[in-house]
Short mmCIF file of C-alpha atoms and ligand atoms in Angstrom, two decimals:
data_model
loop_
_atom_site.label_atom_id
_atom_site.label_comp_id
_atom_site.label_asym_id
_atom_site.label_seq_id
_atom_site.Cartn_x
_atom_site.Cartn_y
_atom_site.Cartn_z
CA MET A 148 9.61 41.80 15.66
CA VAL A 149 9.14 45.52 15.14
CA TRP A 150 12.05 47.16 13.31
CA THR A 151 12.75 50.84 13.89
CA ASN A 152 15.24 53.22 12.36
CA TRP A 153 17.78 55.13 14.48
CA ALA A 154 15.59 58.20 14.85
CA GLY A 155 12.54 56.13 15.78
CA ASN A 156 10.29 57.78 13.17
CA VAL A 157 10.07 54.75 10.83
CA THR A 158 8.96 51.25 11.83
CA ASP A 159 7.96 48.02 10.11
CA GLU A 160 7.04 44.46 11.04
CA ALA A 161 8.52 42.66 8.06
CA GLN A 162 9.85 39.12 8.29
CA VAL A 163 13.65 39.10 8.57
CA ARG A 164 16.14 37.09 6.56
CA ARG A 165 19.80 37.08 7.60
CA PRO A 166 21.91 35.53 4.82
CA ARG A 167 25.52 34.60 5.54
CA THR A 168 26.88 34.54 1.99
CA PRO A 169 26.34 36.45 -1.28
CA GLU A 170 24.98 33.17 -2.74
CA ALA A 171 22.38 33.01 0.03
CA VAL A 172 21.39 36.62 -0.79
CA ALA A 173 20.89 35.63 -4.44
CA GLU A 174 18.82 32.61 -3.42
CA LEU A 175 16.60 34.68 -1.10
CA VAL A 176 15.98 37.33 -3.77
CA ARG A 177 15.23 34.67 -6.39
CA SER A 178 12.74 32.87 -4.17
CA ALA A 179 11.07 36.15 -3.16
CA ALA A 180 10.63 36.94 -6.87
CA ASP A 181 9.31 33.44 -7.61
CA ASP A 182 6.79 33.71 -4.77
CA GLY A 183 5.63 37.19 -5.85
CA ARG A 184 6.96 38.73 -2.62
CA ARG A 185 8.80 41.99 -1.96
CA ILE A 186 12.23 42.09 -0.32
CA ARG A 187 14.19 45.08 0.93
CA PRO A 188 17.88 45.22 1.93
CA VAL A 189 18.60 47.18 5.08
CA GLY A 190 21.84 48.57 6.53
CA SER A 191 22.02 49.89 10.07
CA GLY A 192 18.75 51.85 9.84
CA HIS A 193 20.32 55.30 10.00
CA SER A 194 18.16 56.85 7.31
CA PHE A 195 15.50 59.27 8.49
CA THR A 196 13.29 58.60 5.47
CA ALA A 197 11.37 55.34 4.99
CA ILE A 198 13.87 54.34 2.28
CA ALA A 199 14.90 51.17 4.15
CA ARG A 200 11.38 50.26 5.29
CA ALA A 201 10.32 46.73 4.31
CA ASP A 202 6.65 45.86 3.96
CA ASP A 203 7.13 42.13 3.38
CA LEU A 204 10.65 40.68 3.74
CA ARG A 205 13.66 42.50 5.20
CA LEU A 206 17.16 41.40 4.15
CA ASP A 207 19.46 42.11 7.06
CA LEU A 208 23.08 41.93 5.86
CA ALA A 209 24.76 42.14 9.27
CA HIS A 210 26.49 38.78 8.69
CA LEU A 211 28.04 40.04 5.44
CA SER A 212 30.70 42.03 7.24
CA GLY A 213 34.47 42.27 6.85
CA ILE A 214 37.32 42.87 4.43
CA VAL A 215 37.50 40.47 1.47
CA SER A 216 40.84 41.62 0.05
CA ALA A 217 43.15 44.60 0.23
CA ASP A 218 46.01 45.88 -1.89
CA ARG A 219 48.12 48.36 0.04
CA GLY A 220 49.95 49.41 -3.10
CA THR A 221 46.88 50.50 -5.08
CA GLY A 222 44.69 51.26 -2.06
CA ARG A 223 41.95 49.03 -3.50
CA VAL A 224 39.97 47.34 -0.75
CA ARG A 225 37.09 44.90 -1.24
CA VAL A 226 34.61 44.81 1.58
CA LEU A 227 31.36 42.97 2.28
CA ALA A 228 28.31 45.18 1.88
CA GLY A 229 27.04 44.99 5.47
CA THR A 230 30.35 46.10 7.01
CA PRO A 231 29.77 49.02 9.39
CA LEU A 232 31.96 52.05 8.59
CA ARG A 233 33.44 51.85 12.10
CA VAL A 234 34.70 48.31 11.38
CA LEU A 235 35.98 49.40 7.97
CA ASN A 236 37.85 52.37 9.44
CA GLN A 237 39.60 50.21 12.03
CA ALA A 238 40.56 47.60 9.44
CA LEU A 239 41.88 50.28 7.07
CA ASP A 240 43.89 51.81 9.91
CA LEU A 241 45.67 48.48 10.46
CA LEU A 242 46.44 48.35 6.72
CA GLY A 243 47.86 51.89 6.72
CA LEU A 244 44.92 53.07 4.60
CA ALA A 245 41.93 55.37 5.05
CA MET A 246 38.78 56.63 3.36
CA PRO A 247 39.40 59.97 1.56
CA ASN A 248 36.47 61.49 3.45
CA LEU A 249 33.68 60.53 5.85
CA GLY A 250 30.45 61.95 7.26
CA ASP A 251 30.09 62.71 10.93
CA ILE A 252 29.20 59.22 12.22
CA ASP A 253 30.49 55.71 11.50
CA ALA A 254 27.48 53.56 12.38
CA GLN A 255 26.24 53.13 8.80
CA THR A 256 27.04 50.11 6.67
CA VAL A 257 29.14 50.50 3.53
CA ALA A 258 26.23 49.61 1.19
CA GLY A 259 23.67 51.61 3.19
CA ALA A 260 25.80 54.75 3.33
CA THR A 261 26.74 54.69 -0.35
CA SER A 262 23.24 53.76 -1.58
CA THR A 263 21.81 57.07 -0.30
CA GLY A 264 24.77 59.27 -1.32
CA THR A 265 26.23 59.85 2.15
CA HIS A 266 28.86 62.61 2.12
CA GLY A 267 31.20 64.56 4.35
CA THR A 268 32.55 68.04 3.73
CA GLY A 269 35.41 69.20 1.49
CA VAL A 270 35.48 71.31 -1.61
CA ALA A 271 37.59 68.84 -3.58
CA LEU A 272 35.91 65.71 -2.22
CA ALA A 273 32.74 64.05 -3.56
CA GLY A 274 30.54 61.75 -1.47
CA LEU A 275 31.56 58.28 -0.27
CA SER A 276 30.04 56.53 -3.32
CA ALA A 277 32.52 58.31 -5.58
CA GLY A 278 35.21 56.07 -4.06
CA ILE A 279 33.50 52.91 -5.35
CA VAL A 280 35.42 51.31 -8.21
CA GLY A 281 33.23 48.21 -8.45
CA LEU A 282 30.39 46.41 -6.72
CA ARG A 283 28.71 43.01 -6.81
CA LEU A 284 24.99 43.29 -7.42
CA VAL A 285 22.26 40.70 -7.02
CA THR A 286 19.43 41.84 -9.29
CA ALA A 287 15.72 41.12 -8.80
CA ASP A 288 15.86 37.82 -10.73
CA GLY A 289 18.52 36.52 -8.35
CA SER A 290 21.42 36.78 -10.80
CA GLN A 291 24.77 38.22 -9.68
CA ARG A 292 27.03 40.55 -11.63
CA TRP A 293 30.16 42.63 -11.02
CA VAL A 294 29.52 46.28 -11.92
CA ASP A 295 32.35 48.67 -12.77
CA GLU A 296 33.26 51.33 -15.33
CA SER A 297 33.18 48.76 -18.12
CA ASP A 298 29.37 49.11 -17.87
CA PRO A 299 29.04 52.91 -17.66
CA GLU A 300 25.22 52.92 -17.49
CA LEU A 301 24.85 50.55 -14.56
CA PHE A 302 27.99 51.90 -12.87
CA GLY A 303 26.60 55.43 -13.19
CA ALA A 304 23.36 54.36 -11.55
CA ALA A 305 24.23 51.64 -9.03
CA ARG A 306 26.73 53.50 -6.85
CA VAL A 307 23.90 55.66 -5.48
CA GLY A 308 21.22 53.07 -6.18
CA LEU A 309 18.74 53.63 -3.29
CA GLY A 310 18.51 49.82 -2.99
CA ALA A 311 16.29 49.96 -6.08
CA LEU A 312 18.46 48.21 -8.68
CA GLY A 313 19.57 45.19 -6.69
CA VAL A 314 21.17 44.03 -3.48
CA ILE A 315 24.85 44.90 -3.17
CA THR A 316 26.89 42.13 -1.59
CA GLU A 317 30.43 43.44 -2.04
CA VAL A 318 32.02 46.83 -2.72
CA GLU A 319 35.53 47.70 -3.94
CA LEU A 320 36.74 51.03 -2.63
CA ALA A 321 39.61 53.26 -3.72
CA CYS A 322 41.30 54.11 -0.42
CA ILE A 323 44.29 56.35 0.20
CA PRO A 324 47.28 56.13 2.56
CA ALA A 325 46.27 56.80 6.16
CA TYR A 326 46.53 60.48 7.07
CA ARG A 327 46.31 62.71 10.11
CA LEU A 328 44.27 65.89 10.39
CA ARG A 329 44.47 68.99 12.53
CA ALA A 330 40.99 70.03 13.62
CA VAL A 331 40.43 73.66 14.55
CA GLU A 332 37.01 74.34 16.07
CA ARG A 333 36.18 77.95 16.76
CA PRO A 334 33.14 79.94 17.93
CA ASP A 335 32.46 82.91 15.67
CA SER A 336 29.68 85.18 14.50
CA LEU A 337 27.40 84.46 11.55
CA ASP A 338 27.96 88.00 10.28
CA GLU A 339 31.72 87.37 10.11
CA VAL A 340 31.69 83.88 8.61
CA LEU A 341 28.75 83.82 6.19
CA PRO A 342 29.90 86.62 3.85
CA ARG A 343 33.27 84.83 3.51
CA ILE A 344 32.07 81.25 3.55
CA GLN A 345 33.31 80.49 0.00
CA GLU A 346 36.82 81.54 1.05
CA HIS A 347 36.58 79.28 4.10
CA PHE A 348 35.40 76.36 1.94
CA ASP A 349 38.34 76.90 -0.44
CA ALA A 350 40.95 77.38 2.25
CA HIS A 351 40.61 73.98 3.93
CA ARG A 352 40.52 70.29 3.01
CA HIS A 353 37.35 70.13 5.11
CA PHE A 354 35.28 73.04 6.39
CA GLU A 355 31.89 73.10 8.06
CA MET A 356 29.82 75.61 9.98
CA TYR A 357 27.11 75.16 12.60
CA TRP A 358 24.65 78.01 13.13
CA PHE A 359 22.65 78.15 16.38
CA PRO A 360 19.01 79.13 15.59
CA GLY A 361 17.79 82.21 17.40
CA THR A 362 21.33 83.59 17.70
CA ARG A 363 23.95 85.15 15.40
CA ARG A 364 26.51 82.66 16.66
CA VAL A 365 28.25 79.88 14.78
CA GLN A 366 30.87 77.24 15.42
CA THR A 367 33.28 76.51 12.56
CA LYS A 368 35.30 73.35 12.11
CA ALA A 369 38.28 73.29 9.74
CA ASN A 370 40.27 70.09 9.24
CA ASP A 371 43.57 70.08 7.36
CA LEU A 372 46.33 67.58 6.71
CA VAL A 373 49.28 67.46 9.10
CA ALA A 374 52.46 65.41 8.94
CA ASP A 375 52.31 61.93 10.44
CA ASP A 376 54.66 62.88 13.27
CA VAL A 377 52.53 65.77 14.55
CA HIS A 378 50.81 64.51 17.67
CA GLU A 379 48.83 67.14 19.55
CA PRO A 380 45.93 65.08 20.86
CA LEU A 381 42.95 66.43 22.68
CA ALA A 382 43.22 65.73 26.40
CA PRO A 383 40.92 62.79 27.20
CA TRP A 384 39.05 64.89 29.79
CA ARG A 385 38.41 67.59 27.18
CA ARG A 386 37.04 65.09 24.68
CA ARG A 387 34.80 63.60 27.37
CA LEU A 388 33.62 67.05 28.48
CA ASP A 389 32.93 68.45 25.00
CA ASP A 390 31.85 65.43 22.97
CA GLU A 391 30.20 63.23 25.55
CA LEU A 392 29.06 65.41 28.44
CA LEU A 393 28.16 68.76 26.80
CA SER A 394 27.24 67.57 23.28
CA ASN A 395 25.30 64.51 24.38
CA THR A 396 24.53 64.05 28.10
CA VAL A 397 23.75 67.66 29.06
CA PHE A 398 22.32 68.44 25.61
CA GLY A 399 20.02 65.40 25.83
CA ALA A 400 18.79 66.35 29.32
CA ALA A 401 18.24 69.95 28.20
CA ASN A 402 16.20 68.77 25.21
CA ARG A 403 14.02 66.57 27.40
CA LEU A 404 13.28 69.55 29.65
CA LEU A 405 12.80 71.96 26.74
CA THR A 406 10.05 69.84 25.15
CA ARG A 407 7.95 70.93 28.15
CA THR A 408 8.95 74.61 27.86
CA PRO A 409 9.44 75.29 24.15
CA ARG A 410 9.66 79.06 24.67
CA ALA A 411 12.93 78.55 26.53
CA VAL A 412 14.62 76.84 23.56
CA LEU A 413 15.99 79.87 21.71
CA PRO A 414 17.29 81.56 24.90
CA PHE A 415 18.89 78.18 25.73
CA ASN A 416 20.63 78.21 22.33
CA ALA A 417 22.10 81.62 23.13
CA ILE A 418 23.56 80.25 26.36
CA ALA A 419 24.77 77.03 24.71
CA ALA A 420 26.43 78.94 21.85
CA ARG A 421 28.17 81.31 24.30
CA ALA A 422 29.51 78.30 26.20
CA LEU A 423 31.43 77.09 23.14
CA THR A 424 35.18 77.48 23.26
CA GLU A 425 37.98 77.13 20.76
CA ARG A 426 39.89 73.87 20.54
CA SER A 427 42.51 72.39 18.27
CA TYR A 428 43.96 68.90 18.09
CA THR A 429 45.44 66.35 15.71
CA ALA A 430 44.30 62.75 15.24
CA PRO A 431 43.95 60.02 12.59
CA SER A 432 41.43 61.22 9.97
CA HIS A 433 38.54 58.96 10.92
CA GLU A 434 38.75 60.00 14.58
CA VAL A 435 38.48 63.65 13.54
CA PHE A 436 35.47 63.11 11.26
CA VAL A 437 33.39 60.98 13.58
CA THR A 438 31.57 62.32 16.62
CA PRO A 439 29.30 60.45 19.05
CA ARG A 440 25.57 61.18 18.54
CA THR A 441 23.41 59.84 21.34
CA VAL A 442 20.66 62.48 21.41
CA ARG A 443 18.02 61.36 18.88
CA PHE A 444 16.81 63.81 16.27
CA VAL A 445 15.21 63.96 12.83
CA GLU A 446 16.93 65.69 9.95
CA SER A 447 16.40 67.11 6.48
CA GLU A 448 19.31 68.01 4.23
CA TYR A 449 19.41 69.59 0.81
CA ALA A 450 22.22 70.22 -1.64
CA VAL A 451 22.13 73.60 -3.37
CA PRO A 452 24.62 75.07 -5.85
CA ARG A 453 27.59 76.26 -3.80
CA GLU A 454 27.03 79.92 -4.62
CA ALA A 455 23.44 79.77 -3.24
CA VAL A 456 24.49 78.95 0.31
CA THR A 457 24.48 82.55 1.58
CA ASP A 458 20.98 83.24 0.21
CA VAL A 459 19.59 80.03 1.70
CA LEU A 460 21.11 80.71 5.12
CA THR A 461 19.96 84.34 5.08
CA ASP A 462 16.38 83.28 4.34
CA LEU A 463 16.45 80.53 6.95
CA VAL A 464 17.82 82.88 9.63
CA ALA A 465 15.11 85.42 8.79
CA TRP A 466 12.40 82.74 9.03
CA VAL A 467 13.58 81.60 12.48
CA GLU A 468 13.80 85.21 13.70
CA ARG A 469 10.28 85.89 12.48
CA ARG A 470 8.68 82.69 13.76
CA ARG A 471 10.69 82.09 16.95
CA GLU A 472 10.22 78.31 16.45
CA PRO A 473 11.76 76.21 19.24
CA ILE A 474 14.70 74.65 17.36
CA SER A 475 17.35 73.36 19.71
CA PHE A 476 19.73 71.80 17.17
CA PRO A 477 22.28 73.78 15.14
CA VAL A 478 22.03 74.01 11.35
CA GLU A 479 24.98 72.28 9.63
CA VAL A 480 26.58 73.71 6.49
CA ARG A 481 29.01 71.67 4.37
CA VAL A 482 30.39 71.53 0.84
CA ALA A 483 31.32 68.79 -1.68
CA ALA A 484 32.77 68.33 -5.15
CA PRO A 485 30.70 67.38 -8.20
CA ASP A 486 30.53 63.77 -9.40
CA ASP A 487 29.06 61.63 -12.19
CA MET A 488 26.64 59.34 -10.34
CA TRP A 489 23.10 59.64 -11.68
CA LEU A 490 21.15 60.06 -8.44
CA SER A 491 23.92 61.65 -6.43
CA THR A 492 23.08 65.10 -5.05
CA GLY A 493 26.48 66.02 -6.48
CA TYR A 494 25.66 64.96 -10.04
CA GLU A 495 27.61 67.43 -12.23
CA ARG A 496 27.22 70.18 -9.64
CA ALA A 497 29.44 71.63 -6.89
CA ASN A 498 27.13 71.88 -3.88
CA ALA A 499 26.81 73.35 -0.47
CA TYR A 500 24.80 71.14 1.90
CA ILE A 501 22.47 72.61 4.47
CA ALA A 502 21.03 70.31 7.12
CA VAL A 503 18.27 71.16 9.59
CA HIS A 504 17.58 69.03 12.65
CA GLN A 505 14.93 68.84 15.32
CA TYR A 506 14.81 66.87 18.60
CA HIS A 507 12.95 63.61 17.92
CA ARG A 508 10.21 64.52 20.38
CA GLY A 509 9.91 68.08 19.05
CA ASP A 510 7.71 69.21 16.16
CA HIS A 511 9.74 69.60 12.97
CA ARG A 512 6.91 70.13 10.48
CA ALA A 513 6.69 73.92 10.10
CA TYR A 514 10.48 74.29 10.23
CA PHE A 515 11.25 71.60 7.65
CA ALA A 516 8.43 72.82 5.38
CA ALA A 517 9.81 76.38 5.45
CA PHE A 518 13.30 75.00 4.76
CA GLU A 519 12.05 73.01 1.77
CA GLU A 520 10.39 76.11 0.37
CA ILE A 521 13.62 78.09 0.71
CA VAL A 522 15.84 75.49 -0.97
CA ALA A 523 13.26 74.88 -3.73
CA ALA A 524 14.06 78.35 -5.05
CA HIS A 525 17.68 77.17 -5.58
CA ALA A 526 17.03 73.79 -7.27
CA GLY A 527 17.73 72.02 -3.97
CA ARG A 528 18.32 68.28 -4.23
CA PRO A 529 17.33 66.27 -1.13
CA HIS A 530 19.56 63.71 0.58
CA TRP A 531 17.80 60.37 -0.06
CA GLY A 532 18.19 59.30 3.54
CA LYS A 533 16.94 62.54 5.14
CA LEU A 534 13.39 63.84 5.41
CA HIS A 535 11.87 65.49 2.36
CA THR A 536 8.48 65.53 0.66
CA LEU A 537 9.45 65.49 -3.03
CA ASP A 538 7.99 62.96 -5.45
CA ALA A 539 9.16 61.44 -8.75
CA GLY A 540 7.76 64.29 -10.84
CA GLN A 541 9.61 66.97 -8.86
CA LEU A 542 12.82 64.92 -8.60
CA ALA A 543 12.89 64.35 -12.36
CA GLY A 544 13.35 68.10 -12.75
CA LEU A 545 16.26 68.16 -10.30
CA TYR A 546 18.24 65.08 -11.36
CA PRO A 547 19.08 65.13 -15.09
CA ARG A 548 19.46 61.31 -15.18
CA HIS A 549 16.32 60.54 -13.12
CA ALA A 550 14.42 59.23 -16.19
CA ASP A 551 17.41 57.05 -17.16
CA PHE A 552 17.53 55.62 -13.64
CA VAL A 553 13.80 54.85 -13.75
CA ALA A 554 14.21 53.14 -17.15
CA LEU A 555 17.07 51.03 -15.81
CA ARG A 556 15.00 50.06 -12.79
CA ASP A 557 12.15 49.04 -15.14
CA ARG A 558 14.59 46.76 -16.94
CA LEU A 559 16.21 45.27 -13.86
CA ASP A 560 13.17 45.00 -11.60
CA PRO A 561 10.04 45.02 -13.79
CA ASP A 562 7.99 43.20 -11.15
CA ARG A 563 9.09 45.55 -8.36
CA VAL A 564 10.48 42.81 -6.12
CA LEU A 565 12.77 45.34 -4.40
CA THR A 566 10.48 48.29 -3.99
CA ASN A 567 8.72 49.95 -1.06
CA ASP A 568 6.40 52.96 -0.65
CA TYR A 569 9.30 55.43 -0.49
CA LEU A 570 10.80 54.19 -3.78
CA ASP A 571 7.36 54.26 -5.41
CA ARG A 572 7.12 57.91 -4.37
CA VAL A 573 10.57 59.06 -5.51
CA LEU A 574 10.91 56.86 -8.61
CA GLY A 575 7.31 56.07 -9.53
CA ALA A 576 5.34 52.85 -8.88
C1 FAD B 218 23.16 60.46 13.47
C2 FAD B 218 23.23 60.43 11.99
C3 FAD B 218 24.30 61.09 11.34
C4 FAD B 218 24.38 61.09 9.94
N1 FAD B 218 25.41 61.76 9.35
C5 FAD B 218 25.46 61.84 7.99
C6 FAD B 218 26.50 62.57 7.34
O1 FAD B 218 27.40 63.11 7.98
N2 FAD B 218 26.46 62.66 5.99
C7 FAD B 218 25.46 62.08 5.24
O2 FAD B 218 25.46 62.24 4.03
N3 FAD B 218 24.50 61.34 5.83
C8 FAD B 218 24.48 61.21 7.18
N4 FAD B 218 23.49 60.46 7.78
C9 FAD B 218 22.56 59.70 6.92
C10 FAD B 218 23.07 58.27 6.68
O3 FAD B 218 24.43 58.27 6.31
C11 FAD B 218 22.29 57.62 5.52
O4 FAD B 218 20.92 57.68 5.74
C12 FAD B 218 22.75 56.15 5.29
O5 FAD B 218 22.07 55.67 4.17
C13 FAD B 218 22.48 55.23 6.45
O6 FAD B 218 23.17 54.03 6.25
P1 FAD B 218 22.58 52.66 6.82
O7 FAD B 218 23.63 51.60 6.75
O8 FAD B 218 21.95 52.88 8.14
O9 FAD B 218 21.47 52.33 5.71
P2 FAD B 218 19.88 52.18 5.85
O10 FAD B 218 19.34 53.45 6.34
O11 FAD B 218 19.56 50.94 6.61
O12 FAD B 218 19.52 51.97 4.32
C14 FAD B 218 19.69 53.04 3.42
C15 FAD B 218 19.44 52.56 1.99
O13 FAD B 218 20.45 51.66 1.61
C16 FAD B 218 19.87 50.49 1.06
N5 FAD B 218 20.76 49.38 1.31
C17 FAD B 218 21.27 48.97 2.48
N6 FAD B 218 22.05 47.90 2.27
C18 FAD B 218 22.00 47.64 0.94
C19 FAD B 218 22.59 46.65 0.10
N7 FAD B 218 23.38 45.70 0.61
N8 FAD B 218 22.32 46.68 -1.22
C20 FAD B 218 21.52 47.65 -1.76
N9 FAD B 218 20.95 48.58 -1.01
C21 FAD B 218 21.20 48.58 0.33
C22 FAD B 218 18.54 50.35 1.78
O14 FAD B 218 17.63 49.55 1.05
C23 FAD B 218 18.12 51.80 1.78
O15 FAD B 218 17.59 52.13 0.54
C24 FAD B 218 23.40 60.40 9.16
C25 FAD B 218 22.36 59.71 9.82
C26 FAD B 218 22.28 59.72 11.22
C27 FAD B 218 21.16 58.97 11.90
#
């Protein structure tokens, strides 16, 4: 069976194992080690990099899904590692709880999302892994251990562990009481928003901006808390029109046509950006964060120090204006709080996140290469699950605890039972 990631740019033909219990995971890892084989855990395949690619055995944790225990009082929720975020969000909703923040989709698994440092936007909010208070890890020799702050080294490393330190079977999350958000989405001009973007970041619980390449137009999205009794929902027809029809169905059809006429892409962006309208609504937090994404694309995303965001955007805009590359997807700009996880993009640094996308059938190479060159001048740290070309030597200069992580990996997986080509590149063979 050929496995492929969501974007379709990574495939493998590994043999699949589908354990039903944490004990079965431990047994599979132990026997892989004994037989000199390599085994790789996989979530829902939503990474754009080959981080989840297996070249021998793939450990599919789809059966390890569901809530193990929940304490409404403390907000502590234990969940099996293969639980998709969408299932988690629904379960939390029923418990009157919620994740403090989310990214813009909910298809990832809990362990997959946290292992690559998945994040949302919000100046006071770190990535999803920062909400982990403990996790159960099966290491390469098949032994199981509970990892929490009582073991600061392993806890510092394993929350964003890239699947390199062991297989996570269970995660305990610090959740908060369920909350509602008011989303205000507004078309604006780059020249208005970019000079004041730090103020926008600071003014809202969540703020993000989308810039449409080839134009000076942006769409901003600000989400803020509202009281539980404020119900101003989006009309169902409006949600279907904006989120399903325009953002996915029409956008997908336009992209298919535009691959044949690349010169029409930037003029198309100008029309698409002008068609955007303002909208405001309230909803439970997870419904506001998550949007349907049915048009396939590839993506690269880098974290840069917050204050560098204007320079990066200015250089990127100038590059697109000069080159007139056919880029049909908007550039996404977000923000997050610093944290203490060794391989987190947010390690001891408040970041802005800039993400570039290209239609999966389009050519992303020149665009992403130019983007990497721009962010390199600002000590950009790549998202582990999104396309980048950096290797262990370069990453060691960007992540202060990279060498410590590599040393820990040497201790926990000296025979490289859990590795793959991507990990060999970013951590060393
Ligand atoms: C449409 C789309 C939207 C996205 N939006 C965002 C966003 O808003 N913010 C953001 O930061 N990212 C975003 N991403 C990236 C995505 O969140 C990450 O790539 C995430 O890692 C994918 O989770 P997954 O479950 O598919 O994991 P996979 O891609 O399958 O695996 C990712 C890593 O996790 C490891 N892993 C999986 N399960 C385990 C386990 N049980 N134990 C140990 N390691 C494990 C794998 O070995 C691999 O190293 C998006 C991706 C797509 C395709």
